[in-house]
Structure formats: structure tokens, C-alpha cells
Coordinates of C-alpha atoms and ligand atoms in Angstrom, one line a residue:
M4 CA -184.8 -153.2 201.4
R5 CA -182.3 -152.1 204.0
S6 CA -184.4 -149.5 205.1
K7 CA -187.4 -151.9 205.5
L8 CA -185.2 -154.3 208.0
S9 CA -183.8 -151.4 209.8
R10 CA -186.9 -150.4 211.0
Q11 CA -187.4 -153.8 212.3
E12 CA -184.2 -153.8 214.3
K13 CA -185.9 -151.2 216.6
V14 CA -188.0 -154.0 217.7
Y15 CA -185.5 -157.2 217.1
S16 CA -182.1 -156.3 217.6
N17 CA -181.1 -156.6 221.0
H18 CA -179.5 -153.5 222.5
N19 CA -179.7 -154.7 226.1
M20 CA -177.0 -157.5 226.2
E21 CA -174.8 -154.9 223.9
L22 CA -175.4 -152.2 226.6
A23 CA -175.2 -154.6 229.7
D24 CA -171.7 -155.8 228.4
I25 CA -170.5 -152.3 228.0
F26 CA -171.6 -151.1 231.2
H27 CA -170.2 -153.9 233.0
R28 CA -166.9 -153.2 231.3
M29 CA -167.3 -149.4 232.7
A30 CA -167.9 -150.8 236.2
S31 CA -164.5 -152.8 235.7
C32 CA -162.4 -149.7 234.7
Y33 CA -163.8 -147.8 237.7
R34 CA -163.0 -150.4 239.9
Y35 CA -159.6 -150.4 238.9
L36 CA -159.1 -146.8 238.7
G37 CA -159.4 -146.5 242.5
K38 CA -161.6 -146.3 245.6
E39 CA -163.1 -143.1 244.8
E40 CA -164.5 -144.8 242.0
R41 CA -166.1 -147.4 243.6
F42 CA -169.6 -145.8 243.8
R43 CA -169.5 -145.2 240.1
A44 CA -168.3 -149.2 239.6
L45 CA -171.2 -150.2 241.5
A46 CA -173.7 -148.0 239.7
Y47 CA -172.5 -149.3 236.3
D48 CA -172.8 -152.8 237.7
N49 CA -176.2 -152.3 238.8
A50 CA -177.6 -150.7 235.5
S51 CA -175.9 -153.7 233.8
R52 CA -177.7 -155.8 236.1
T53 CA -181.1 -153.9 235.0
L54 CA -180.5 -154.1 231.5
N55 CA -179.6 -157.8 231.7
D56 CA -182.9 -158.4 233.3
L57 CA -185.0 -156.4 231.1
K58 CA -187.7 -158.0 229.3
E59 CA -188.1 -155.7 226.4
D60 CA -185.6 -154.2 224.4
I61 CA -184.2 -150.6 226.3
S62 CA -185.0 -148.5 223.2
V63 CA -188.9 -148.9 224.3
Y64 CA -188.1 -146.9 227.5
A65 CA -185.5 -144.3 225.6
K66 CA -188.0 -142.2 224.4
D67 CA -186.9 -139.7 226.9
L68 CA -184.9 -139.3 230.1
K69 CA -187.8 -139.6 232.6
S70 CA -189.0 -143.0 231.3
L71 CA -185.4 -144.3 231.5
E72 CA -184.9 -143.0 235.3
M73 CA -187.9 -145.0 236.0
L74 CA -185.8 -148.6 235.8
S75 CA -184.0 -149.5 238.8
G76 CA -180.5 -148.5 239.2
I77 CA -180.9 -145.9 236.0
G78 CA -180.1 -142.2 237.0
E79 CA -179.6 -139.4 235.1
G80 CA -176.0 -139.8 234.3
I81 CA -176.5 -143.5 233.0
G82 CA -179.8 -142.5 231.3
K83 CA -178.1 -140.2 229.3
K84 CA -175.2 -142.5 227.8
I85 CA -178.2 -144.9 226.9
I86 CA -179.7 -142.4 225.1
E87 CA -176.1 -141.6 223.1
F88 CA -175.5 -145.2 222.6
L89 CA -178.9 -145.6 221.0
Q90 CA -178.4 -142.5 218.9
T91 CA -174.8 -143.0 217.8
G92 CA -173.8 -146.7 218.8
K93 CA -171.0 -145.6 221.0
I94 CA -170.5 -143.9 224.4
S95 CA -167.7 -141.3 224.6
T96 CA -167.0 -141.9 228.1
Y97 CA -166.5 -145.5 227.7
E98 CA -164.1 -144.9 224.6
N99 CA -162.1 -142.4 226.8
L100 CA -162.0 -144.8 229.8
K101 CA -160.5 -147.9 227.4
K102 CA -157.7 -145.5 226.6
E103 CA -156.9 -144.9 230.5
V104 CA -156.7 -148.5 231.5
P105 CA -155.1 -152.1 230.5
M106 CA -158.6 -153.0 228.7
E107 CA -157.2 -156.4 228.0
L108 CA -156.3 -157.2 231.6
L109 CA -159.4 -155.9 232.9
E110 CA -161.5 -158.6 231.4
L111 CA -159.8 -161.0 234.0
M112 CA -161.3 -159.4 236.6
D113 CA -164.5 -161.8 236.6
I114 CA -162.5 -164.4 237.2
N115 CA -161.3 -165.9 240.6
G116 CA -158.1 -164.7 241.5
F117 CA -157.8 -161.2 239.6
G118 CA -158.8 -158.3 241.9
P119 CA -157.9 -154.7 240.8
A120 CA -155.3 -154.6 243.2
T121 CA -153.7 -157.3 241.6
I122 CA -154.1 -156.2 238.0
K123 CA -152.9 -152.5 238.9
T124 CA -149.6 -154.1 240.7
L125 CA -149.1 -156.1 237.3
H126 CA -149.4 -153.1 235.2
D127 CA -147.6 -150.3 237.3
E128 CA -144.6 -152.6 238.3
L129 CA -144.0 -155.0 235.5
K130 CA -145.8 -152.8 232.5
I131 CA -148.1 -155.7 231.9
D132 CA -150.8 -154.9 229.6
G133 CA -152.1 -157.8 228.0
R134 CA -152.9 -161.7 228.7
E135 CA -149.7 -162.9 226.4
K136 CA -147.4 -160.7 228.3
L137 CA -148.7 -161.8 231.7
I138 CA -148.4 -165.5 230.7
A139 CA -144.8 -164.8 229.5
A140 CA -143.9 -162.8 233.1
I141 CA -145.3 -165.6 235.2
E142 CA -143.1 -168.1 233.2
E143 CA -140.4 -166.1 233.2
G144 CA -140.6 -165.5 237.1
K145 CA -141.1 -162.2 237.4
V146 CA -144.3 -162.2 238.8
E147 CA -143.2 -164.0 241.6
K148 CA -140.5 -161.2 242.6
L149 CA -143.6 -159.0 243.2
K150 CA -144.8 -158.3 246.9
G151 CA -147.6 -160.1 247.8
F152 CA -147.5 -162.6 245.0
G153 CA -146.6 -166.1 246.9
P154 CA -147.0 -169.6 245.2
G155 CA -150.4 -170.0 246.2
K156 CA -151.6 -166.6 244.3
I157 CA -149.7 -167.5 241.4
E158 CA -151.3 -170.8 241.3
N159 CA -154.7 -169.4 241.4
M160 CA -153.8 -166.7 238.7
K161 CA -152.6 -169.5 236.5
R162 CA -155.7 -171.5 236.8
G163 CA -158.0 -168.2 236.0
L164 CA -156.0 -167.5 232.9
K165 CA -156.6 -171.3 231.6
L166 CA -160.4 -171.0 232.5
F167 CA -160.4 -167.5 230.7
K168 CA -158.8 -169.0 227.7
E169 CA -161.3 -172.0 227.8
S170 CA -164.2 -170.0 228.2
H171 CA -163.5 -166.6 226.3
F172 CA -164.6 -167.6 222.9
R173 CA -167.6 -169.4 224.0
M174 CA -171.0 -167.9 225.2
L175 CA -173.1 -168.8 227.9
L176 CA -176.2 -170.7 226.7
S177 CA -178.5 -168.1 228.2
S178 CA -177.0 -165.1 226.2
A179 CA -176.6 -167.2 223.1
L180 CA -180.2 -168.2 223.2
K181 CA -181.3 -164.7 223.4
T182 CA -178.8 -163.8 220.3
G183 CA -179.9 -166.6 218.4
N184 CA -183.6 -166.4 218.9
D185 CA -183.0 -162.4 217.9
I186 CA -181.2 -163.2 214.5
L187 CA -183.9 -166.2 213.8
E188 CA -186.8 -163.5 214.3
T189 CA -184.8 -161.2 211.9
I190 CA -184.4 -164.0 209.3
K191 CA -187.9 -165.1 209.5
K192 CA -189.1 -161.8 208.2
I193 CA -187.2 -161.6 205.4
P194 CA -189.4 -162.2 202.4
G195 CA -189.2 -165.4 200.7
V196 CA -188.0 -167.3 203.8
K197 CA -190.1 -170.2 204.6
K198 CA -188.6 -171.7 207.5
A199 CA -185.5 -171.0 209.7
E200 CA -184.4 -173.0 213.1
L201 CA -181.3 -172.9 215.3
A202 CA -179.2 -175.9 214.8
G203 CA -175.6 -176.9 216.3
S204 CA -174.9 -176.8 220.1
L205 CA -177.4 -174.3 220.7
R206 CA -180.3 -176.7 219.5
R207 CA -178.7 -179.5 221.7
K208 CA -178.8 -176.7 224.4
K209 CA -175.1 -177.1 225.6
E210 CA -174.0 -175.1 228.4
T211 CA -171.8 -173.2 226.1
I212 CA -171.6 -172.3 222.8
G213 CA -169.1 -171.6 220.3
D214 CA -171.0 -170.0 217.2
I215 CA -174.6 -169.9 216.4
D216 CA -176.0 -172.1 213.2
I217 CA -179.2 -171.6 211.6
I218 CA -181.0 -173.6 208.9
T219 CA -183.3 -172.0 206.6
I220 CA -185.5 -172.9 203.6
A221 CA -186.6 -170.2 201.3
T222 CA -189.0 -170.3 198.3
G223 CA -187.7 -168.5 194.9
K224 CA -185.2 -169.4 192.3
D225 CA -182.8 -166.6 193.3
R226 CA -180.6 -168.1 196.3
K227 CA -177.9 -165.5 196.0
K228 CA -180.4 -163.0 196.6
I229 CA -181.7 -164.3 199.8
I230 CA -178.3 -164.8 201.1
N231 CA -177.4 -161.4 200.3
K232 CA -180.4 -160.3 202.8
F233 CA -179.0 -162.4 205.4
V234 CA -175.9 -160.7 205.3
S235 CA -177.6 -157.2 204.9
I236 CA -179.2 -157.6 208.5
P237 CA -178.6 -154.9 210.9
Q238 CA -177.0 -157.3 213.4
C239 CA -174.2 -158.1 210.7
K240 CA -171.1 -156.3 211.4
R241 CA -168.5 -158.4 209.3
I242 CA -169.0 -161.1 206.2
L243 CA -166.9 -163.7 206.5
A244 CA -168.4 -165.8 203.6
S245 CA -171.4 -165.3 201.3
G246 CA -172.4 -168.2 198.6
E247 CA -175.2 -169.6 197.1
T248 CA -176.2 -171.8 200.1
K249 CA -174.5 -170.5 202.9
A250 CA -173.6 -167.1 204.8
S251 CA -171.1 -166.8 207.7
F252 CA -170.7 -163.4 209.4
L253 CA -169.9 -162.1 213.0
I254 CA -172.2 -159.6 214.8
R255 CA -171.2 -157.7 217.9
N256 CA -168.5 -159.0 220.2
N257 CA -167.1 -161.2 217.2
I258 CA -170.1 -163.9 217.9
Q259 CA -170.0 -166.0 214.6
V260 CA -173.2 -166.8 213.0
D261 CA -173.5 -169.8 210.3
I262 CA -177.0 -169.8 208.3
R263 CA -177.2 -172.4 205.5
L264 CA -179.8 -172.3 202.9
I265 CA -181.2 -175.6 201.9
K266 CA -184.2 -177.2 199.6
D267 CA -187.1 -178.3 201.3
E268 CA -186.5 -182.0 200.7
E269 CA -183.0 -181.9 202.4
Y270 CA -184.4 -180.3 205.4
G271 CA -184.3 -183.4 207.8
S272 CA -180.8 -184.2 206.7
A273 CA -179.3 -180.9 206.8
L274 CA -181.1 -180.3 210.4
L275 CA -179.6 -183.5 211.7
Y276 CA -176.0 -183.0 209.9
F277 CA -175.6 -179.4 211.3
T278 CA -177.2 -180.1 214.7
G279 CA -174.6 -182.5 215.5
S280 CA -173.2 -183.6 217.5
K281 CA -170.1 -184.6 215.3
E282 CA -169.8 -187.8 217.4
H283 CA -173.2 -188.6 216.9
N284 CA -173.4 -187.8 213.2
I285 CA -170.4 -190.0 212.3
Q286 CA -172.0 -193.0 214.3
L287 CA -174.8 -192.3 211.9
R288 CA -173.0 -192.4 209.0
L289 CA -171.2 -195.6 209.9
M290 CA -174.6 -197.3 210.4
A291 CA -175.5 -196.0 207.2
K292 CA -172.4 -197.5 205.5
E293 CA -173.0 -200.9 207.0
K294 CA -176.3 -200.9 205.3
G295 CA -174.8 -199.9 201.8
W296 CA -176.2 -196.4 202.2
K297 CA -174.9 -193.0 202.2
L298 CA -176.0 -190.2 204.7
N299 CA -174.9 -186.6 204.2
E300 CA -176.5 -183.1 204.5
Y301 CA -178.6 -183.7 201.2
G302 CA -180.3 -186.9 202.6
L303 CA -180.0 -190.6 203.1
F304 CA -179.3 -192.3 199.6
E305 CA -178.6 -195.8 198.3
E306 CA -174.8 -196.0 197.7
K307 CA -174.9 -198.3 194.5
T308 CA -177.9 -196.5 192.6
G309 CA -178.0 -193.1 194.4
K310 CA -181.8 -193.5 195.0
R311 CA -182.9 -191.1 197.8
L312 CA -184.2 -193.1 200.8
A313 CA -185.0 -190.2 203.2
G314 CA -184.0 -186.5 204.1
K315 CA -187.2 -184.4 204.5
T316 CA -187.6 -185.1 208.2
E317 CA -185.1 -186.1 210.9
E318 CA -187.8 -188.7 212.1
E319 CA -187.9 -190.5 208.8
I320 CA -184.0 -190.8 208.6
Y321 CA -183.8 -192.4 212.0
K322 CA -186.9 -194.7 211.1
M323 CA -184.7 -196.0 208.3
F324 CA -182.3 -196.9 211.0
R325 CA -185.5 -198.5 212.9
L326 CA -184.5 -196.2 215.6
P327 CA -187.2 -194.0 217.2
Y328 CA -186.5 -189.9 217.1
I329 CA -183.8 -188.9 219.2
P330 CA -184.0 -185.4 221.1
P331 CA -181.3 -183.1 219.9
E332 CA -180.1 -182.9 223.8
L333 CA -179.2 -186.5 224.0
R334 CA -177.1 -186.4 220.7
E335 CA -173.9 -186.6 222.3
M336 CA -172.8 -190.1 222.4
R337 CA -173.8 -190.9 225.8
G338 CA -175.3 -194.1 225.2
E339 CA -178.4 -192.8 223.1
F340 CA -178.1 -195.4 220.7
E341 CA -177.9 -198.3 222.9
A342 CA -181.1 -197.0 224.7
A343 CA -182.5 -196.0 221.4
K344 CA -182.3 -199.7 219.9
K345 CA -183.5 -201.1 223.1
G346 CA -186.4 -198.9 223.1
K347 CA -185.1 -197.4 226.5
L348 CA -184.8 -193.7 225.7
P349 CA -186.2 -191.5 228.4
R350 CA -189.1 -189.5 227.8
L351 CA -187.7 -186.1 228.7
I352 CA -188.6 -183.7 231.4
E353 CA -190.1 -180.5 229.5
L354 CA -191.1 -176.8 230.7
K355 CA -194.5 -177.3 231.0
D356 CA -194.2 -180.0 233.7
I357 CA -193.2 -177.4 236.2
K358 CA -195.3 -176.8 239.0
G359 CA -193.4 -174.7 241.1
D360 CA -189.8 -172.9 242.0
M361 CA -187.9 -173.9 244.9
Q362 CA -185.3 -170.9 245.3
M363 CA -185.4 -167.2 245.2
H364 CA -184.5 -164.2 246.8
S365 CA -186.8 -161.0 248.0
T366 CA -185.6 -157.7 249.1
W367 CA -185.3 -159.3 252.8
S368 CA -182.1 -160.3 251.7
D369 CA -180.3 -159.9 248.2
G370 CA -183.5 -160.1 245.7
A371 CA -184.7 -157.1 243.9
E372 CA -188.6 -157.3 244.9
K373 CA -190.9 -157.8 247.8
I374 CA -192.5 -160.8 248.4
E375 CA -195.9 -159.5 247.3
T376 CA -194.8 -158.2 243.8
I377 CA -192.9 -161.6 243.5
A378 CA -196.2 -163.6 243.7
R379 CA -198.5 -161.3 242.1
Y380 CA -196.1 -161.6 239.2
I381 CA -196.1 -165.5 239.6
Q382 CA -199.6 -165.5 239.6
K383 CA -200.0 -163.6 236.5
E384 CA -196.9 -165.0 234.4
Y385 CA -197.0 -168.5 235.8
P386 CA -200.5 -169.7 236.5
Q387 CA -199.4 -173.2 236.2
Y388 CA -197.0 -173.1 239.5
D389 CA -198.9 -174.4 242.4
Y390 CA -196.0 -172.8 244.9
I391 CA -193.0 -170.9 245.1
V392 CA -190.3 -171.3 247.7
M393 CA -189.1 -167.9 249.3
T394 CA -185.5 -169.0 250.4
D395 CA -183.6 -165.9 251.6
H396 CA -180.2 -166.1 252.8
S397 CA -178.7 -167.1 256.3
P398 CA -176.9 -164.8 258.7
S399 CA -173.2 -165.9 257.2
E400 CA -174.1 -164.3 253.6
R401 CA -173.5 -160.7 255.1
I402 CA -172.9 -159.0 251.8
A403 CA -176.3 -160.6 250.5
G404 CA -177.9 -159.2 253.3
G405 CA -178.5 -162.8 255.3
L406 CA -181.1 -162.9 257.7
K407 CA -180.7 -163.6 261.5
P408 CA -183.2 -165.8 263.1
A409 CA -185.2 -163.2 264.3
E410 CA -185.7 -162.1 261.1
F411 CA -186.9 -164.6 259.4
R412 CA -189.6 -165.2 262.1
K413 CA -190.7 -161.6 260.8
Q414 CA -190.7 -162.9 257.5
F415 CA -193.1 -165.8 258.4
P416 CA -196.5 -163.5 259.3
E417 CA -195.6 -161.5 256.0
I418 CA -195.5 -164.5 253.9
D419 CA -198.6 -165.7 255.5
K420 CA -200.1 -162.0 254.9
V421 CA -199.4 -162.3 251.0
N422 CA -201.1 -165.6 250.7
K423 CA -204.2 -164.5 252.3
K424 CA -204.3 -161.5 250.1
L425 CA -203.8 -163.9 247.0
G426 CA -206.2 -166.2 248.6
K427 CA -203.7 -169.0 248.0
D428 CA -200.9 -170.7 249.8
L429 CA -198.8 -169.9 246.7
V430 CA -195.9 -168.7 248.8
K431 CA -194.0 -171.2 251.0
K432 CA -191.2 -170.4 253.9
G433 CA -188.0 -171.3 253.1
A434 CA -184.4 -170.5 253.4
E435 CA -180.8 -171.1 251.7
V436 CA -179.1 -171.7 254.6
D437 CA -175.2 -171.9 254.6
I438 CA -173.4 -175.1 254.9
L439 CA -170.3 -173.8 257.1
A440 CA -166.8 -175.1 257.1
D441 CA -167.5 -178.1 259.3
G442 CA -170.7 -179.0 257.7
S443 CA -172.7 -177.7 260.2
L444 CA -175.5 -175.1 259.4
D445 CA -175.8 -171.5 260.2
L446 CA -179.4 -171.4 261.6
P447 CA -180.4 -173.1 264.8
D448 CA -182.2 -176.5 264.7
S449 CA -185.3 -175.0 266.5
L450 CA -185.9 -172.6 263.6
L451 CA -184.9 -174.8 260.7
K452 CA -188.0 -177.1 261.7
E453 CA -190.1 -174.5 261.4
F454 CA -189.4 -173.9 257.5
D455 CA -191.6 -175.6 254.6
W456 CA -188.3 -176.0 252.6
V457 CA -184.6 -175.7 253.6
A458 CA -181.9 -176.1 250.8
A459 CA -178.6 -176.1 252.0
S460 CA -175.5 -174.6 250.3
I461 CA -171.9 -173.6 250.3
H462 CA -170.8 -170.1 249.8
S463 CA -166.9 -170.3 251.0
G464 CA -164.1 -172.8 251.2
F465 CA -164.0 -173.2 247.2
N466 CA -160.2 -174.7 246.8
K467 CA -161.0 -177.5 249.4
D468 CA -162.9 -180.9 248.8
N469 CA -166.0 -180.4 249.9
T470 CA -167.4 -183.7 250.0
D471 CA -167.7 -184.1 254.0
R472 CA -169.5 -180.6 254.3
L473 CA -172.1 -181.7 251.7
L474 CA -172.5 -185.4 253.3
K475 CA -173.0 -183.9 256.7
A476 CA -175.8 -181.3 255.6
C477 CA -177.4 -184.2 254.0
E478 CA -177.7 -185.9 257.2
H479 CA -179.3 -183.2 259.1
S480 CA -182.7 -183.9 259.4
S481 CA -183.8 -180.5 258.3
V482 CA -182.4 -180.5 255.3
H483 CA -184.6 -181.1 252.5
C484 CA -182.1 -180.3 249.8
I485 CA -178.6 -179.2 248.4
G486 CA -178.5 -176.1 246.6
H487 CA -176.1 -175.4 243.4
P488 CA -174.1 -178.5 244.6
S489 CA -170.5 -177.8 243.0
G490 CA -170.1 -174.2 243.2
R491 CA -168.9 -173.7 239.9
M492 CA -169.4 -170.5 237.8
I493 CA -169.0 -171.0 234.3
G494 CA -165.8 -169.3 233.0
K495 CA -165.4 -167.9 236.3
R496 CA -164.9 -170.2 239.1
E497 CA -164.1 -173.9 238.7
A498 CA -166.1 -176.6 240.8
Y499 CA -164.5 -177.4 244.1
P500 CA -163.6 -181.1 244.3
V501 CA -166.5 -183.7 245.2
D502 CA -166.8 -187.0 245.5
W503 CA -170.1 -187.4 243.5
K504 CA -170.8 -191.1 244.1
K505 CA -170.6 -190.8 247.8
L506 CA -172.9 -187.6 247.5
F507 CA -175.2 -189.4 245.5
E508 CA -175.3 -192.2 247.5
K509 CA -175.8 -190.3 250.7
A510 CA -178.4 -188.1 249.2
A511 CA -180.6 -191.1 247.8
A512 CA -180.4 -193.0 251.0
T513 CA -181.5 -189.8 253.4
G514 CA -184.0 -188.4 251.2
T515 CA -182.5 -185.3 250.5
A516 CA -182.9 -183.6 246.7
I517 CA -180.1 -182.0 244.9
E518 CA -180.8 -179.0 243.1
I519 CA -180.2 -178.1 239.6
N520 CA -179.8 -174.4 239.7
A521 CA -181.0 -172.6 236.7
Q522 CA -178.8 -169.5 237.0
P523 CA -177.1 -168.6 233.5
D524 CA -173.6 -169.0 234.9
R525 CA -174.3 -171.6 237.5
L526 CA -176.3 -174.3 235.7
D527 CA -175.3 -176.8 238.7
L528 CA -175.8 -179.6 239.1
K529 CA -174.2 -180.0 235.3
D530 CA -175.8 -182.6 232.6
D531 CA -173.5 -185.5 232.8
L532 CA -173.8 -185.2 236.6
V533 CA -177.5 -185.1 236.5
K534 CA -177.4 -188.5 234.7
E535 CA -175.2 -190.1 237.4
A536 CA -177.3 -188.8 240.2
I537 CA -180.8 -190.2 238.3
A538 CA -178.7 -193.7 238.2
A539 CA -178.3 -193.5 241.9
G540 CA -181.6 -192.9 242.6
V541 CA -181.2 -189.1 243.8
T542 CA -184.5 -186.8 243.2
L543 CA -183.8 -183.6 241.8
T544 CA -185.3 -179.9 242.1
I545 CA -184.8 -177.4 239.3
S546 CA -184.8 -173.9 240.7
T547 CA -184.0 -170.6 239.3
D548 CA -182.7 -169.0 242.5
S549 CA -184.4 -165.9 240.9
H550 CA -182.9 -162.4 242.3
A551 CA -185.1 -160.3 239.8
L552 CA -188.5 -161.4 238.0
S553 CA -187.2 -161.6 234.9
Q554 CA -185.1 -164.5 236.1
F555 CA -188.1 -166.9 236.5
D556 CA -187.6 -167.3 232.8
N557 CA -184.6 -169.0 233.7
M558 CA -186.4 -172.5 234.4
K559 CA -186.1 -173.2 230.6
L560 CA -182.3 -173.2 231.2
G561 CA -182.6 -175.7 233.9
I562 CA -185.0 -177.5 232.1
A563 CA -182.1 -177.6 229.1
V564 CA -179.4 -179.4 231.8
A565 CA -182.0 -182.0 233.0
R566 CA -182.8 -183.1 229.3
R567 CA -178.9 -183.3 228.6
G568 CA -179.0 -185.5 231.9
W569 CA -181.6 -187.9 230.6
C570 CA -184.0 -186.5 233.2
T571 CA -188.0 -187.4 233.0
A572 CA -190.6 -185.5 234.6
D573 CA -190.9 -187.8 237.5
Q574 CA -187.6 -187.7 238.5
V575 CA -187.9 -183.7 239.3
L576 CA -189.7 -183.1 242.5
N577 CA -191.0 -179.4 241.5
T578 CA -193.2 -181.2 238.8
K579 CA -195.6 -182.5 241.4
P580 CA -197.7 -180.4 243.4
W581 CA -197.0 -179.4 246.9
K582 CA -198.7 -182.3 248.4
A583 CA -196.0 -184.5 246.9
V584 CA -193.3 -182.2 248.3
E585 CA -195.1 -182.7 251.8
Q586 CA -194.6 -186.6 251.4
F587 CA -191.2 -186.5 250.3
K588 CA -190.3 -184.5 253.4
K589 CA -191.8 -187.0 255.4
K590 CA -189.8 -189.7 254.2
K591 CA -186.8 -188.0 255.1
Ligands
DGT29 P1 -170.1 -175.2 218.9 O1 -170.6 -174.2 217.9 O2 -168.4 -175.3 219.2 O3 -170.9 -175.1 220.2 O4 -170.4 -176.6 218.5 P2 -171.1 -177.1 217.4 O5 -171.7 -178.5 217.7 O6 -172.5 -176.2 217.0 O7 -170.1 -177.1 216.3 P3 -170.3 -176.5 215.0 O8 -170.6 -174.9 215.1 O9 -168.5 -176.5 214.5 O10 -170.8 -177.1 213.6 C1 -171.9 -177.5 214.1 C2 -172.6 -179.1 213.4 O11 -171.9 -179.2 212.1 C3 -172.0 -179.9 214.4 O12 -172.4 -179.8 215.5 C4 -171.9 -181.1 213.5 C5 -172.0 -180.5 211.9 N1 -170.6 -180.4 211.9 C6 -169.4 -179.6 211.7 N2 -167.9 -180.0 211.0 C7 -168.4 -181.1 210.9 C8 -167.7 -182.5 210.7 O13 -166.5 -182.1 210.3 N3 -168.2 -183.6 210.4 C9 -169.5 -184.0 211.0 N4 -169.9 -185.0 210.6 N5 -170.1 -183.1 211.4 C10 -169.8 -181.8 211.1
CA30 CA1 -172.2 -173.7 216.6
CA31 CA1 -170.9 -173.5 213.1
ZN32 ZN1 -176.5 -169.6 247.0

């Protein structure tokens, strides 16, 4: 049994994410070890990014060193380590590095406020090698005595530690989806499994996920045997519980997976129960009680007689309450029952509604691909798209290779040339222009007028209230959209303060769109603000902000956020053809 599954592991088990994690940690180690190692740090971060962006499992490329080296960012040294990892499950260089550095502290390096120099000082001067010790040292006033550790810096560190604690035990939606689907595919291959589906916060598409819940139905009487197969999949690293109806186990990085095995006729009630949210379930159970019913994971029953009323599907359970089906993304007690009773649930936007992507970067600034490569990829993989907007960075973004006005003017004819080759005006001329500290833009008005689409975003001054900067950008006649409006990076940087009500009113009044940025760690605007923005009459866009070809798939994450924000297709500009975008611009 085991050997059969192991063969499938080659196809399904996701090495990419595990390796990307290791390479990212190795980069942190090298960054910590000092300036002379900084090229190595860059190389490992590049390799980590390549692995994260890769569609097929890395083992597909690992037949020999040559084919690995064809991948961008992977040379001989890193290629050998990939092969070592696939053969032994370990990388000896990494195992040795871990002994040289305070690994637990290095995990903080992803967070605002903890650079390598800061961590080195803490380690060298105070012998701090873990987060608990660091928290204690801050409280005891030891850290503030160090040179260069003023009150502002200490505050920043405290905020960072809090952010780390909140996010550390949760995954980003994007990686949880990959991991969850990987497990799901493996489970579905087990003989006897009739049906398997994701449940929990993953099915509700929350922006972060605590653990992975899966509901399954299997044929055959020997339930224990099936459960035993669940905990024998290659991804399983440690079994937590394994009974007749449930298996819980840990996979890599201590990610927990809960799988329930249920009967056919219970499927709907179990799915409903284990999808949550807990608060939504409690409300349903209260409503059942009022009617003299009992609702649990096994079904909906008459309290007195125990007679079964429903349970096979979620629809039939909602129907018993005279409610329409409530999509999982809305089950958060944000008014879904009231709306459902009135027949006012929104008809949620779907991935297939999308007609274009309005933010992306090419090799002209910090993207990985040339405009023509991107355009051809989109034509092939996203034939439903009517347009893509190339929005390379403006001059202030020096690290991201921001373009000077003259360079944008050189980019225009290249876009024309690509469109001519494609025989279609697929690529639109755009820019992601920086909003400067005073709310002005870092490209001249004369140039801004020439773009088909201008998104304005903030890339600096994250600690201040940025309402005024954003309001001023909305008032600019050439700004069509505000990009990643809150500036947050999930688990790494908090959103800067914004008076959202004011911003939404201004955006609606000036005809400026607001972006839902679908980068996995941004998801910005976030779900509850999406709901507020819609209520204020704001038009939204959903953009992937892609820097590599595989990132165009992140559109599904943007759709998840929009759906959780009660968004219909009509409220999102890029569900419409380019003609409608032109009309939207005219109204500004
Ligand atoms: P997570 O994993 O923290 O991202 O969030 P969930 O929502 O996936 O929570 P989880 O994994 O603890 O439980 C999965 C679902 O099971 C949850 O959404 C609702 C249901 N559930 C769990 N515990 C309870 C409970 O004590 N009462 C009720 N009514 N439902 C529960
Ligand atoms: Ca869960
Ligand atoms: Ca769970
Ligand atoms: Zn940006």
C-alpha cells in the first residue's frame, strides 16, 4: 500500500514550497553572517522565489543538473543542493548553518524592525538567541541600554514581535491553498474514497489559515482501514489522532491537517459544520432550536422524535430555514442571515468574470519577464482577457528599477510593437506611480496624461497617517486607481493609518478606482474594507501585480478577497471590456 502512494508522491507532494522555505532561511543566515556573504544571500532568495513561482514540482526538472540550471536563479551550487534535498530530504550546508546562527531570531528578519545588524547586536552583546529571551530583555530594560536602540526602535521591535506572534501560527491563504489541494489530491487517490473537499477557514478563503480541514466520504465498511491510509500518506510527518471518523496529523513546518470521514447522508451537515465559521454555526443552531429542531454535524433532526429532516447537502439544510444557499465566504456573521432573509445576498463575483489584469511589472522595472513574453503567455493561458496593463515603477522606486520619464517614452513604442505582432491591442500603457510624502506624484503631468491607465501607490512613510496623501492622489486628474491602498504585508508590516471613510468618499466622488492587490502577502484592500468601499459606491479593480508569469494565477486570491467583501462582478472594473474602462476614465 505504502509503495503505491510513494510513487504518487513524485507527482503531488509539494517539494517546491518546502525547498523555497529552506532557501529563504539560508538567505537569512547568510545575510546575518555579514556583508561578504550578501551575494550568497541574494542568490538563495532568488532561488527561493523561483521555486515559489514554479508551476510543476521541482523534481520534474531534477533529472540532471543541466535541466535545473535552465531555471532562472539556479546555478550549479544551488542545483546540487536541490538534488541532495530530493535524494536525502536534507541539505547538509543548511544543517551546518543552523548551528552557527541564532535561528529562532532570524525568523524575525522578515518583519519590519529587525535587520541583520539589530539581531547581531542582540546576540553578541546580550547573548539573546530566542524570542522569549528577547521579550524578557526588553522588559528588563536591557535592550534600551544598547547603543542605537532608542525608544522609537524599541517600540518598533515590540510591534514586530506582536505581529510575529499573531501570524506565526497561521499560513497565508495562498500557501494553505497549495498545501491543502496537494493533500486533497493525494487523499482522493486512495481507493475507496468517494468524495473529498476542503472545509474550515480554507473553504471560507480567509486571508490566513490556522489548520487544514478536509471532509471525506468513503465506500466500504472498514472505516479504520481508510483512516489508516490517510495517516500513511507521504506528507504525514507525525500522527496526532487516528480513530474511526477522524485523523489529525502534522505535515512539514508543523502544519496540522484534520480529516473527517463521514457517511453519505451526513455530507451536507458535516460540511456545513466544519466549514464554519463557528459564529455562523452557532446562529444556525439557535435558529434550529427555536423551531424545535436540532442541528449538528450529523444532520438536522426533529428534537422530540429524532426524525431526520435534512443533512445530505448544505442547500437542503438552508432551505429548511427558508434561506437561500449562503456561500462559504459570507459565513462570518457580517449580516449574511439578515441579507439572506430579505433575498438580498449579493451574487458574488467569480474568477471567470475577469476580463483583464491592471497591474504588473516587466523587465523594464523589477519584473522577471519581457513585455512580449508576458503578452504571449497571457494570450495562451488567459484567452478570456481583453487587456493587460503594464504598470512598471516610477523613478522613486530605485531598488525596483523605477523608470524615468524618458524610459517610459521608450517603452511606449515597444508596447505598440508587441501589440502589432499579436494582432491585438492586448497590452495597455500604464504606470504604478509613487505618491510622494506631500501627496504629489513622481512623474510629470504631461507624461501621466499619455498613459492608458495610472495606478498611484505609496511605497514610503509607513508609520504615519497617510489619508491626506491618498486623498490628494485621488484628486489628481490623471490618477485612475489607488494601488495596494493600506500598505500592509500580512505578518510583516501593519497597515498605515488611513481614514477609510474619507478615502472611499473621495474615491467615489472623483471617479478613482481602488485596487484589491492579489499578491499573496498583500491582499490589500482587505475583505471588510472591500465591503465598506462598495457601500460607499467605490469602483474596485482586482490586480495581480505580477512580477513573474506564475503570479497571474494569484487573481483567484483577489477574487477570494472580493467575495469575502460581498462584491459582485459589476462593482469590479476589470470584469468589463476595455471600452468600459475608457468610459470610466472619461467620467473622472
Ligand atoms: P482556522 O483553522 O483557525 O483558520 O479556522 P477554522 O474556522 O478552520 O477553525 P477550526 O479548524 O478550529 O475548525 C473548523 C470548523 O469547525 C470551524 O470553522 C467551525 C467548526 N468548529 C470547530 N470548533 C467548533 C466549536 O466549538 N463549535 C462550533 N459550533 N463549531 C466548531
Ligand atoms: Ca481550520
Ligand atoms: Ca481544524
Ligand atoms: Zn507597489
